[in-house]
Coordinates of C-alpha atoms in Angstrom, one line a residue:
M1 CA -15.6 4.2 -18.0
Q2 CA -15.3 0.7 -19.5
I3 CA -12.8 -1.9 -18.5
Q4 CA -10.9 -1.6 -21.7
D5 CA -10.4 2.1 -21.0
L6 CA -8.5 1.5 -17.8
P7 CA -6.3 2.9 -16.3
Y8 CA -7.9 6.2 -15.5
P9 CA -6.1 9.2 -17.1
D10 CA -6.7 10.9 -13.7
P11 CA -8.3 9.0 -10.8
G12 CA -9.2 12.2 -9.1
V13 CA -8.7 13.7 -5.6
P14 CA -10.4 11.4 -3.1
D15 CA -12.3 12.5 0.0
A16 CA -10.2 10.7 2.6
R17 CA -11.6 12.2 5.7
S18 CA -13.3 9.0 6.7
G19 CA -14.2 5.6 5.3
P20 CA -17.9 6.4 4.6
R21 CA -17.0 9.7 2.9
F22 CA -14.5 7.8 0.7
L23 CA -17.1 5.2 -0.3
W24 CA -19.5 8.1 -1.1
W25 CA -16.9 9.8 -3.2
L26 CA -16.3 6.6 -5.1
G27 CA -20.0 6.2 -5.8
R28 CA -20.3 9.8 -7.0
N29 CA -17.5 9.3 -9.4
Q30 CA -19.2 6.3 -11.0
L31 CA -22.7 7.7 -11.5
G32 CA -22.8 6.7 -15.1
G33 CA -22.1 3.1 -14.4
Q34 CA -24.4 3.2 -11.4
F35 CA -27.3 4.5 -13.4
K36 CA -26.7 1.8 -16.1
A37 CA -26.7 -0.9 -13.5
L38 CA -29.8 0.6 -11.9
A39 CA -31.6 0.6 -15.2
W40 CA -30.7 -3.0 -16.2
G41 CA -31.5 -4.1 -12.6
L42 CA -34.9 -2.6 -12.7
L43 CA -35.6 -4.3 -16.0
H44 CA -34.5 -7.6 -14.6
F45 CA -36.3 -7.4 -11.3
V46 CA -39.5 -5.9 -12.6
A47 CA -39.6 -8.7 -15.3
V48 CA -39.1 -11.3 -12.6
S49 CA -41.8 -9.7 -10.5
A50 CA -44.2 -9.6 -13.4
L51 CA -44.2 -13.4 -13.7
P52 CA -46.7 -13.9 -10.9
F53 CA -49.1 -11.5 -12.5
C54 CA -48.8 -13.3 -15.7
V55 CA -49.3 -16.7 -14.0
G56 CA -52.4 -15.3 -12.1
L57 CA -53.9 -14.0 -15.4
A58 CA -53.2 -17.4 -17.1
V59 CA -54.9 -19.3 -14.2
Q60 CA -57.9 -17.0 -14.3
A61 CA -58.1 -17.3 -18.1
V62 CA -58.2 -21.1 -17.8
V63 CA -60.9 -20.8 -15.1
D64 CA -62.9 -18.5 -17.3
R65 CA -62.2 -20.7 -20.4
S66 CA -60.8 -17.7 -22.3
G67 CA -58.4 -18.7 -25.1
T68 CA -57.7 -15.1 -26.2
R69 CA -56.6 -14.0 -22.7
L70 CA -54.6 -17.2 -22.3
A71 CA -52.7 -16.5 -25.6
L72 CA -52.2 -12.9 -24.5
T73 CA -50.8 -14.0 -21.2
G74 CA -48.5 -16.4 -23.0
G75 CA -47.1 -13.6 -25.0
L76 CA -46.6 -11.5 -21.8
L77 CA -44.8 -14.5 -20.2
A78 CA -42.5 -14.7 -23.3
L79 CA -41.8 -11.0 -23.1
A80 CA -41.1 -11.2 -19.4
A81 CA -38.7 -14.1 -19.9
F82 CA -36.8 -12.1 -22.7
C83 CA -36.6 -9.1 -20.4
I84 CA -35.3 -11.3 -17.5
A85 CA -32.5 -12.7 -19.7
L86 CA -31.6 -9.4 -21.2
G87 CA -31.7 -7.5 -17.9
D88 CA -29.7 -10.2 -16.1
T89 CA -27.0 -10.3 -18.8
F90 CA -26.4 -6.6 -18.9
L91 CA -26.9 -6.2 -15.2
H92 CA -24.1 -8.6 -14.6
R93 CA -21.9 -6.9 -17.2
T94 CA -22.4 -3.4 -15.8
A95 CA -22.0 -4.7 -12.2
V96 CA -18.7 -6.3 -12.9
T97 CA -17.6 -3.2 -14.7
N98 CA -18.5 -1.1 -11.7
W99 CA -16.7 -3.4 -9.4
I100 CA -13.5 -3.6 -11.4
T101 CA -13.3 0.1 -12.3
A102 CA -13.9 1.1 -8.6
A103 CA -11.2 -1.3 -7.5
A104 CA -8.8 0.0 -10.3
R105 CA -9.5 3.6 -9.2
V106 CA -8.6 2.8 -5.6
Q107 CA -5.4 1.0 -6.7
Q108 CA -4.4 3.9 -8.9
L109 CA -4.9 6.3 -6.0
L110 CA -2.8 4.1 -3.7
A111 CA -0.1 3.7 -6.3
R112 CA 0.0 7.5 -6.8
K113 CA 0.2 8.1 -3.1
A114 CA 3.0 5.6 -2.7
A115 CA 4.9 7.3 -5.5
Q116 CA 4.4 10.7 -3.9
L117 CA 5.4 9.7 -0.4
G118 CA 8.3 7.4 -1.4
S119 CA 10.1 5.8 1.5
A120 CA 8.2 8.0 3.9
L121 CA 5.1 5.8 3.4
T122 CA 6.5 2.8 5.2
R123 CA 7.6 4.9 8.1
R124 CA 4.1 6.1 8.7
V125 CA 2.1 3.0 7.7
A126 CA 3.2 -0.6 7.9
A127 CA 4.1 -2.1 4.5
G128 CA 1.8 -5.1 5.3
E129 CA -1.1 -2.8 5.7
V130 CA -0.4 -1.1 2.4
V131 CA -0.3 -4.4 0.7
A132 CA -3.6 -5.5 2.4
V133 CA -5.3 -2.3 1.3
S134 CA -4.1 -2.6 -2.3
T135 CA -5.2 -6.3 -2.6
G136 CA -8.0 -7.6 -0.4
D137 CA -9.5 -4.2 0.7
V138 CA -9.9 -2.9 -2.9
E139 CA -12.1 -5.9 -3.7
K140 CA -14.4 -5.3 -0.7
I141 CA -14.6 -1.6 -1.6
G142 CA -15.4 -2.4 -5.2
W143 CA -18.0 -5.0 -4.1
F144 CA -19.9 -2.4 -2.1
V145 CA -19.8 0.2 -4.8
E146 CA -21.1 -2.3 -7.3
A147 CA -23.8 -3.7 -4.9
V148 CA -25.4 -0.3 -4.3
S149 CA -27.0 -0.1 -7.7
R150 CA -28.4 -3.6 -7.5
F151 CA -29.7 -2.9 -4.0
L152 CA -31.5 0.3 -5.2
A153 CA -33.0 -1.7 -8.1
A154 CA -34.2 -4.4 -5.7
A155 CA -35.7 -1.8 -3.3
L156 CA -37.5 0.1 -6.1
T157 CA -38.9 -3.2 -7.4
A158 CA -40.2 -4.2 -4.0
L159 CA -41.9 -0.8 -3.7
L160 CA -43.4 -1.2 -7.2
V161 CA -44.7 -4.6 -6.3
C162 CA -46.3 -3.4 -3.1
V163 CA -48.0 -0.5 -5.0
A164 CA -49.2 -2.9 -7.7
L165 CA -50.6 -5.4 -5.2
L166 CA -52.4 -2.5 -3.4
V167 CA -54.0 -1.6 -6.7
Y168 CA -54.6 -5.1 -7.9
Q169 CA -55.9 -6.6 -4.6
P170 CA -56.1 -4.0 -1.8
A171 CA -57.1 -6.5 0.9
L172 CA -53.9 -8.7 0.5
G173 CA -51.9 -5.8 -0.7
V174 CA -52.1 -4.1 2.7
V175 CA -50.7 -7.2 4.4
V176 CA -47.8 -7.3 2.0
A177 CA -47.1 -3.6 2.2
V178 CA -47.0 -3.7 6.0
G179 CA -45.1 -7.0 6.3
L180 CA -42.5 -6.5 3.7
P181 CA -40.6 -3.5 5.3
L182 CA -40.6 -5.4 8.6
V183 CA -39.1 -8.4 6.9
A184 CA -36.5 -6.2 5.2
L185 CA -35.5 -4.2 8.3
A186 CA -35.7 -6.9 10.9
V187 CA -32.0 -7.8 10.6
L188 CA -30.8 -4.2 11.2
P189 CA -30.4 -4.7 15.0
L190 CA -28.1 -7.7 14.4
L191 CA -25.8 -5.8 12.0
P192 CA -23.6 -3.9 14.5
K193 CA -22.7 -7.0 16.4
A194 CA -22.0 -8.9 13.2
T195 CA -19.8 -6.0 12.0
R196 CA -17.8 -6.0 15.2
R197 CA -17.2 -9.7 15.0
A198 CA -16.2 -9.4 11.3
D199 CA -13.8 -6.5 12.2
L200 CA -12.3 -8.6 15.0
Q201 CA -11.8 -11.5 12.6
R202 CA -10.0 -9.3 10.1
E203 CA -7.8 -7.8 12.8
K204 CA -6.7 -11.2 14.0
A205 CA -6.2 -12.4 10.4
G206 CA -4.0 -9.4 9.8
R207 CA -1.9 -10.2 12.8
A208 CA -1.5 -13.8 11.7
T209 CA -0.5 -12.6 8.2
E210 CA 2.1 -10.2 9.6
L211 CA 3.5 -13.0 11.8
A212 CA 3.7 -15.3 8.8
S213 CA 5.4 -12.7 6.6
D214 CA 8.0 -11.9 9.3
T215 CA 8.7 -15.6 9.8
V216 CA 9.2 -16.2 6.0
A217 CA 11.4 -13.1 5.7
G218 CA 13.6 -14.2 8.7
L219 CA 13.6 -17.9 8.0
R220 CA 17.3 -18.1 7.4
V221 CA 18.0 -16.4 10.7
L222 CA 15.5 -18.5 12.5
R223 CA 17.1 -21.7 11.2
G224 CA 20.5 -20.4 12.4
I225 CA 19.3 -19.9 16.0
G226 CA 16.9 -22.8 16.0
G227 CA 13.8 -20.7 16.4
E228 CA 11.6 -22.3 13.8
E229 CA 9.4 -24.3 16.2
L230 CA 9.0 -21.2 18.5
F231 CA 7.6 -19.1 15.6
L232 CA 5.6 -22.1 14.3
D233 CA 3.9 -22.4 17.7
R234 CA 3.1 -18.7 17.7
Y235 CA 1.6 -18.9 14.2
R236 CA -0.5 -22.0 15.3
S237 CA -1.8 -20.0 18.2
A238 CA -2.6 -17.0 16.0
S239 CA -4.3 -19.1 13.4
Q240 CA -6.5 -20.8 16.0
E241 CA -7.5 -17.3 17.2
V242 CA -8.4 -16.4 13.6
R243 CA -10.4 -19.7 13.3
R244 CA -12.4 -19.0 16.5
A245 CA -13.1 -15.4 15.5
A246 CA -14.2 -16.6 12.0
V247 CA -16.6 -19.2 13.5
R248 CA -18.1 -16.5 15.8
S249 CA -18.5 -14.2 12.9
A250 CA -20.0 -16.9 10.7
R251 CA -22.6 -17.8 13.4
M252 CA -23.9 -14.2 13.4
W253 CA -24.0 -14.0 9.6
S254 CA -25.8 -17.4 9.5
L255 CA -28.4 -16.1 11.9
I256 CA -29.0 -13.1 9.7
S257 CA -29.3 -15.4 6.6
A258 CA -31.7 -17.7 8.5
M259 CA -33.9 -14.7 9.4
Q260 CA -33.8 -13.7 5.7
V261 CA -35.4 -17.1 5.0
L262 CA -37.7 -17.4 8.0
L263 CA -39.3 -14.0 8.0
P264 CA -40.4 -14.0 4.3
G265 CA -41.7 -17.6 4.9
L266 CA -43.8 -16.4 7.8
L267 CA -45.1 -13.5 5.6
M268 CA -46.0 -16.0 2.9
I269 CA -47.9 -18.1 5.4
V270 CA -49.9 -15.1 6.6
V271 CA -50.7 -14.1 3.0
V272 CA -51.8 -17.6 2.1
W273 CA -53.9 -18.0 5.2
Y274 CA -55.6 -14.7 4.8
G275 CA -56.0 -15.1 1.1
V276 CA -57.7 -18.5 1.5
H277 CA -60.0 -16.9 4.0
L278 CA -60.9 -14.1 1.5
A279 CA -61.3 -16.7 -1.3
R280 CA -63.8 -18.7 0.7
E281 CA -65.8 -15.5 1.3
G282 CA -65.7 -14.8 -2.4
R283 CA -64.0 -11.5 -2.0
I284 CA -61.0 -12.6 -4.3
T285 CA -60.7 -15.0 -7.2
V286 CA -58.4 -18.0 -7.4
G287 CA -56.3 -16.1 -10.0
E288 CA -55.8 -13.2 -7.7
L289 CA -54.8 -15.4 -4.8
V290 CA -52.2 -17.2 -7.0
T291 CA -50.9 -13.8 -8.2
V292 CA -50.5 -12.4 -4.7
Y293 CA -48.9 -15.7 -3.4
S294 CA -46.5 -15.9 -6.3
S295 CA -45.6 -12.2 -5.9
V296 CA -44.7 -12.7 -2.3
M297 CA -42.7 -15.8 -3.2
V298 CA -40.8 -14.0 -6.0
L299 CA -40.0 -11.0 -3.7
N300 CA -37.6 -13.3 -1.8
Y301 CA -35.2 -12.8 -4.8
P302 CA -34.9 -9.0 -4.5
L303 CA -35.0 -9.2 -0.7
Q304 CA -31.7 -11.1 -0.8
H305 CA -30.0 -7.9 -2.0
F306 CA -30.9 -6.3 1.3
H307 CA -28.8 -8.9 3.1
E308 CA -26.0 -8.5 0.5
I309 CA -25.8 -4.7 0.9
A310 CA -25.6 -5.1 4.6
M311 CA -22.7 -7.6 4.3
A312 CA -21.0 -5.5 1.6
Y313 CA -21.1 -2.3 3.8
S314 CA -20.0 -4.1 7.0
F315 CA -17.0 -5.6 5.1
S316 CA -16.1 -2.6 3.0
R317 CA -16.4 0.0 5.8
P318 CA -13.2 -1.0 7.6
S319 CA -11.5 -1.5 4.3
A320 CA -12.5 2.0 3.2
K321 CA -11.3 3.3 6.5
R322 CA -7.8 1.8 6.0
A323 CA -7.7 3.1 2.4
A324 CA -8.7 6.6 3.5
R325 CA -6.0 6.5 6.2
V326 CA -3.3 5.8 3.6
L327 CA -4.7 8.2 1.1
S328 CA -4.9 11.0 3.7
L329 CA -1.2 11.0 4.2
E330 CA 0.6 14.0 2.8
R331 CA 4.2 14.8 2.0
A332 CA 5.9 17.3 4.2
T333 CA 6.7 19.4 1.1
D334 CA 4.8 20.5 -2.0
I335 CA 4.6 17.9 -4.8
E336 CA 3.5 20.1 -7.7
G337 CA 6.4 22.6 -7.8
V338 CA 6.4 26.2 -8.9
R339 CA 9.5 26.1 -11.1
E340 CA 10.0 24.8 -14.6
A341 CA 10.8 21.1 -15.0
D342 CA 14.5 21.7 -15.7
V343 CA 17.0 19.6 -13.7
P344 CA 19.3 21.9 -11.9
S345 CA 23.0 21.3 -11.3
G346 CA 25.5 22.6 -8.8
D347 CA 26.3 22.2 -5.1
L348 CA 23.9 20.3 -2.9
Y349 CA 23.3 22.2 0.4
D350 CA 21.1 21.5 3.4
P351 CA 20.4 24.7 5.4
A352 CA 19.1 22.7 8.4
T353 CA 22.4 20.9 9.1
G354 CA 24.9 23.0 7.1
L355 CA 25.9 20.0 5.0
L356 CA 27.5 21.0 1.7
A357 CA 28.3 18.5 -1.1
P358 CA 30.3 20.3 -3.8
A359 CA 29.3 19.6 -7.3
G360 CA 31.3 16.9 -9.1
R361 CA 32.9 15.5 -6.0
L362 CA 32.6 12.5 -3.7
T363 CA 31.4 13.6 -0.2
A364 CA 31.3 11.2 2.7
V365 CA 29.0 11.9 5.6
V366 CA 29.6 10.4 9.0
C367 CA 26.7 10.3 11.6
G368 CA 26.9 8.6 14.9
D369 CA 23.2 7.7 14.8
P370 CA 22.2 5.4 11.8
D371 CA 18.6 6.5 12.1
A372 CA 19.6 10.1 11.8
A373 CA 21.7 9.3 8.8
G374 CA 18.8 7.6 7.1
L375 CA 16.5 10.6 7.7
L376 CA 19.2 13.0 6.5
A377 CA 19.7 10.9 3.3
E378 CA 16.0 11.0 2.6
R379 CA 15.9 14.8 3.3
L380 CA 18.7 15.3 0.7
G381 CA 16.6 13.4 -1.8
G382 CA 13.6 15.7 -1.2
H383 CA 11.7 13.3 1.1
P384 CA 11.7 15.1 4.4
A385 CA 9.8 13.5 7.3
E386 CA 8.5 16.9 8.5
Q387 CA 8.3 20.5 7.4
G388 CA 11.4 22.5 7.3
T389 CA 13.8 24.5 5.1
S390 CA 14.2 22.8 1.7
V391 CA 17.5 21.3 0.5
R392 CA 19.0 23.3 -2.3
L393 CA 20.6 22.0 -5.5
G394 CA 22.5 24.7 -7.4
G395 CA 20.7 27.2 -5.3
V396 CA 17.3 25.9 -6.3
P397 CA 15.1 24.5 -3.5
L398 CA 14.0 20.9 -4.3
D399 CA 10.6 21.7 -2.9
E400 CA 9.9 24.2 -5.7
L401 CA 10.7 21.6 -8.4
P402 CA 8.0 19.2 -9.7
L403 CA 8.3 15.9 -7.9
D404 CA 9.5 13.9 -10.9
T405 CA 12.1 16.5 -11.7
A406 CA 13.4 16.5 -8.1
R407 CA 13.7 12.7 -8.2
T408 CA 15.5 12.8 -11.5
A409 CA 18.0 15.2 -10.1
V410 CA 18.7 13.4 -6.8
L411 CA 18.5 9.7 -6.3
V412 CA 18.6 8.1 -2.9
Q413 CA 19.5 4.5 -2.3
D414 CA 18.6 3.5 1.3
K415 CA 20.5 1.1 3.5
D416 CA 18.0 -1.8 2.8
P417 CA 17.3 -1.6 -1.0
V418 CA 14.7 -3.9 -2.4
L419 CA 15.3 -6.1 -5.5
L420 CA 12.1 -6.9 -7.4
S421 CA 11.6 -10.4 -8.8
G422 CA 12.4 -10.9 -12.5
S423 CA 15.5 -11.4 -14.6
L424 CA 18.7 -9.5 -13.9
R425 CA 18.2 -7.7 -17.2
E426 CA 14.8 -6.5 -16.1
L427 CA 16.2 -5.4 -12.7
L428 CA 18.8 -3.2 -14.4
D429 CA 16.3 -1.8 -16.9
V430 CA 15.7 1.5 -15.1
P431 CA 15.3 5.1 -16.4
S432 CA 18.8 6.5 -17.0
S433 CA 20.8 9.0 -18.9
G434 CA 22.4 6.3 -21.1
A435 CA 25.9 7.4 -20.2
V436 CA 26.5 4.4 -17.9
T437 CA 26.1 0.9 -19.3
A438 CA 25.0 -2.2 -17.3
E439 CA 28.5 -3.7 -17.7
D440 CA 30.2 -0.6 -16.4
A441 CA 27.8 -0.4 -13.4
L442 CA 28.2 -4.1 -12.5
A443 CA 32.0 -3.8 -12.8
A444 CA 32.1 -0.7 -10.5
A445 CA 29.9 -2.5 -8.0
Q446 CA 32.1 -5.6 -8.1
C447 CA 29.3 -7.9 -9.2
G448 CA 31.5 -10.4 -11.1
D449 CA 31.1 -13.1 -8.5
V450 CA 27.4 -12.4 -8.3
L451 CA 27.0 -13.0 -12.0
E452 CA 29.0 -16.3 -11.7
A453 CA 26.8 -17.5 -8.9
L454 CA 23.6 -16.6 -10.8
A455 CA 24.9 -18.4 -13.9
Q456 CA 25.8 -21.5 -11.9
G457 CA 22.4 -21.6 -10.2
S458 CA 20.4 -21.3 -13.4
L459 CA 20.2 -24.2 -15.8
D460 CA 18.1 -22.7 -18.5
A461 CA 19.8 -19.3 -18.9
E462 CA 23.0 -19.1 -20.9
D463 CA 23.5 -15.4 -20.3
P464 CA 23.7 -14.3 -16.6
M465 CA 21.6 -11.3 -17.5
D466 CA 18.7 -13.6 -18.2
T467 CA 18.9 -15.4 -14.8
R468 CA 15.9 -14.9 -12.4
I469 CA 16.1 -12.9 -9.2
T470 CA 13.7 -14.3 -6.6
E471 CA 11.3 -12.1 -4.6
R472 CA 13.3 -9.4 -2.7
G473 CA 16.5 -11.3 -3.8
R474 CA 16.0 -13.8 -1.0
S475 CA 18.2 -16.3 -2.8
L476 CA 21.2 -13.9 -2.6
S477 CA 23.3 -13.0 0.3
G478 CA 23.1 -9.5 1.9
G479 CA 26.3 -8.4 0.2
Q480 CA 25.2 -9.6 -3.2
R481 CA 21.9 -7.8 -2.9
Q482 CA 23.7 -4.6 -1.9
R483 CA 26.0 -4.8 -4.9
L484 CA 23.2 -5.4 -7.4
A485 CA 21.2 -2.5 -5.9
L486 CA 24.3 -0.3 -6.1
A487 CA 24.8 -1.2 -9.8
R488 CA 21.1 -0.4 -10.4
S489 CA 21.6 3.1 -8.8
L490 CA 24.8 3.7 -10.8
I491 CA 23.1 2.9 -14.1
T492 CA 20.6 5.7 -13.6
D493 CA 23.5 8.2 -13.5
P494 CA 21.6 11.0 -11.7
E495 CA 22.9 14.5 -11.2
V496 CA 23.3 13.7 -7.4
L497 CA 23.5 10.2 -6.1
V498 CA 23.0 9.7 -2.3
L499 CA 24.1 6.3 -0.9
D500 CA 23.2 5.2 2.6
E501 CA 25.6 2.5 3.9
P502 CA 26.1 0.9 0.4
T503 CA 28.8 -1.5 1.5
S504 CA 27.8 -2.5 5.1
A505 CA 27.3 -6.2 4.2
V506 CA 30.5 -6.7 2.1
D507 CA 34.0 -7.7 3.1
S508 CA 36.8 -5.1 3.4
H509 CA 38.6 -6.2 0.2
T510 CA 35.5 -5.9 -1.9
E511 CA 34.6 -2.7 -0.2
A512 CA 37.9 -1.1 -1.2
R513 CA 37.4 -2.1 -4.8
I514 CA 33.8 -0.8 -4.7
A515 CA 35.1 2.5 -3.4
E516 CA 37.5 2.9 -6.3
G517 CA 34.9 1.7 -8.8
V518 CA 32.3 4.2 -7.6
R519 CA 34.8 7.0 -7.5
G520 CA 35.9 6.4 -11.0
L521 CA 32.4 5.9 -12.5
R522 CA 31.0 8.9 -10.8
R523 CA 33.9 11.2 -11.6
G524 CA 32.4 14.6 -12.5
R525 CA 29.1 13.8 -10.8
T526 CA 28.0 14.7 -7.3
T527 CA 28.0 11.7 -4.9
V528 CA 27.1 11.7 -1.2
V529 CA 27.9 8.5 0.8
F530 CA 26.7 8.0 4.3
T531 CA 29.2 5.6 5.9
S532 CA 31.5 5.1 8.8
S533 CA 33.8 2.7 6.9
P534 CA 37.5 4.0 6.8
L535 CA 38.0 2.4 3.4
L536 CA 35.2 4.6 1.9
L537 CA 36.1 7.6 3.9
D538 CA 39.7 7.5 2.9
R539 CA 38.8 7.7 -0.8
A540 CA 36.3 10.6 -0.4
D541 CA 37.2 14.1 -1.7
R542 CA 35.5 15.6 1.4
V543 CA 34.4 14.2 4.7
V544 CA 31.7 15.8 6.8
L545 CA 30.9 14.9 10.4
V546 CA 27.2 15.5 11.4
H547 CA 26.6 15.4 15.2
E548 CA 23.2 16.1 16.8
G549 CA 21.8 17.4 13.5
E550 CA 24.6 19.9 12.7
V551 CA 27.9 19.8 10.8
T552 CA 30.7 19.9 13.4
A553 CA 33.7 19.0 11.3
V554 CA 34.8 19.1 7.6
G555 CA 38.0 17.8 6.1
V556 CA 39.6 14.6 4.8
H557 CA 39.6 11.3 6.6
R558 CA 43.2 11.1 7.8
E559 CA 43.2 14.7 9.1
L560 CA 39.9 14.3 11.0
V561 CA 41.1 11.0 12.6
R562 CA 44.0 12.8 14.1
T563 CA 42.4 16.1 15.1
D564 CA 38.7 15.4 15.9
P565 CA 37.9 13.0 18.9
R566 CA 34.2 12.7 17.9
Y567 CA 35.0 11.7 14.4
R568 CA 37.7 9.2 15.6
A569 CA 35.2 7.7 18.1
V570 CA 32.6 7.1 15.4
V571 CA 35.0 5.8 12.8
T572 CA 37.2 3.7 15.0
R573 CA 34.4 2.6 17.3
E574 CA 36.3 3.9 20.4
T575 CA 34.5 3.8 23.7
E576 CA 34.4 6.8 26.0
E577 CA 37.2 5.3 28.2
E578 CA 39.4 4.7 25.1
S579 CA 38.7 8.2 23.9
A580 CA 39.6 9.7 27.3
M581 CA 42.8 7.6 27.3
S582 CA 43.7 8.8 23.8
A583 CA 43.2 12.4 25.0
V584 CA 45.4 11.9 28.0
L585 CA 48.1 10.3 25.8
E586 CA 47.8 13.2 23.4
E587 CA 48.3 15.7 26.3
D588 CA 51.3 13.7 27.5
V589 CA 52.8 13.7 24.1
L590 CA 52.1 17.4 23.7
E591 CA 53.7 18.2 27.1
N592 CA 56.8 16.1 26.1
V593 CA 57.0 17.9 22.8
L594 CA 56.8 21.3 24.6
E595 CA 59.5 20.3 27.1
E596 CA 61.7 19.2 24.3
D597 CA 61.1 22.5 22.4
E598 CA 62.0 24.4 25.6
A599 CA 65.2 22.4 26.1
L600 CA 66.2 23.0 22.5
A601 CA 65.6 26.7 22.8
E602 CA 67.8 26.9 26.0
L603 CA 70.6 24.9 24.2
Q604 CA 70.5 27.2 21.2
E605 CA 70.8 30.3 23.6
L606 CA 73.9 28.7 25.3
E607 CA 75.5 28.0 21.9
E608 CA 74.8 31.6 20.8
I609 CA 76.4 32.9 24.1
E610 CA 79.5 30.7 23.6
E611 CA 79.9 31.8 20.0
S612 CA 79.7 35.5 21.0
A613 CA 82.2 35.0 23.8

C-alpha cells in the first residue's frame, strides 16, 4: 500500500482483544511495507558498519605502503557511501509510508466503527476519548508500527557486526560480542517505571484537556454566572499536575538516554584498553585495532534504535489499548442485514413498547422521562442500546436490513444536534430524495430570522447561504441551532423522520409556526415527534403516552388532557398535589352532574304523572 492509494478499500477486521494484539494485527497487515523497510534498513546500517572495516584496511594499506590495496579500499569506501545514501533515502521513504498507512488504517477503522455505532458510541465512550484516539493516539501507534522494521534492521546489523568481528579479530570480537548485548539490554529494568510515569502524564493531560474543552463549551454560561475564574483556577491546577508529571517522566527517559550514551562509552574504553594491550604484545595490527575501535563507535548508531523502540512501545501500548477498546464495541443488532437493500414503507411499530406510528401521519410521543424518550427515539431509528425485539417498518425488522438502508429509511434527530463548521450551503448539502428544497426546509423550520442574522454578521458573503457556521454553531443561539438542524433533517426527506424535542429552545409563537410548517412539509410522510409541548401535541394526528416503557394511552391531545391524569400531569407539569386536587374536583363535578340528572329524572316522572291524571 502506497500513500497515493489511500484510503484502504477495506481496512480489515481488527484484533481488538487487547492493545498488544491490535499492534500485532497492524504489523501483520503491513508485512510488505515492513519487509521493504527492513531491506533498505539493512542496506543502510550494514553500509554504515562497513566504514570501519574500510578505514582499517586503508590504515593498514598505508602502513604496508600498498597503493593497490589503498585504491581498492577507496573504491569500497565510495561504494559504502553510495549504499548509505541510497539506503537512508529509501528507508526514510518506506518508514514514513508505513507510519502514515498504519495511522490511516486505524483512522478508517475508527470512522467505520463510529458510523456503525452512531449515537450509541458517545454513550459508551466519552467523545473526548474518541477524538484523542483518532488524533494523537493514531500517530503513536503508527510510530511503533514503523519503528519495528528499523529496529529489526539495527538488531540484525549489530549481530552481523559481532559475527564479523569474531571472524576478523577473535580476541577483541569476544569482548564486543559479550558487552554489546549487556549495553543493549541494560535499560530494560527501567522501562516499566518509565512507562508508568508516561501513562500517568497522559492520564493527567487527558483530564486537563477535558476540563479545557468543557470550559470552552460552557464559556457563555460561565460568564453569566461569573464562574470563569473558578474554572480558570481549576485548569491552572490541572496544568501544574501535568507539568509535574511530565518532568518526572522526562527524568526517567533522560536517565535511559544517558545510559544509552554511558554504557557504549564504557564498552569502547574497555575495547581500546584491551586492544592497545594486544597491539603492544603484537597479537593484532594497528589497522585491526582501528577497525575494531571504529566498529564499536559506529555501533552506537544502530543501538539508538533499541532506545527508540522501547519509547515507541511504551507510548503506543496505552494508545493501542484505547483504540482497541473503541474498536471492540459492537452494535446491539446486526449491521450486515439479511434482506435486500430495498427501503420499506408502511407503519412504524415497536413491539417492546407497543408504539405504533401509522404511515403518512404525524405521531407525537409523550414520555415523562427525557432519557427514556431519547433511548426510545434511537431505538426507533435502529440504534438500540441493548439486545431486544427489533422495530418494524412496514412489517420488516430494521435489524434485518443493511445498516445504510435502515438509516435511509429512518432518520433520527436527537435533542442536541451538532452543526459542523462550514458554510450554510455546505451544512444543508446532505443526502436527500430531492423532493424538498433548501428553501422549503428553511421556511418550514422558521429560519428566516436566522438567515438575516447570519447575513448581518458576515461582511464578505452576499448570499446568506454562503455565510460561515462556526464550530458546533457556537455563534448561534440554542433556538437558532435547533431550527437549522431541523431544516437539515427535513431536506433529507426520509421515509420516517424521528424528532426528539425539536423545539425545546424556541419561543411559543415560533414553535406554533414550526409545527404547522413541519406538518405541511411532511404531509404523506411518517413523522414521529417526541415532545411535551401542547403546541406540537395539538397539531399531531395521533398522540401516544409512553409510561415506564409501555404505551398506556392513545388519542388526540385535547381528549387525553381531559381523560388521562398521567398525560395531563406530563403535559401541564402538574404536581401530584395538583393532580389529586383535579381528581377531587372531577369527582365533585361528577357527583353534581349525577345529582342533577337524578333530579331531572324525578321531575320528568312527576310531569308524566300529572299529564296522565
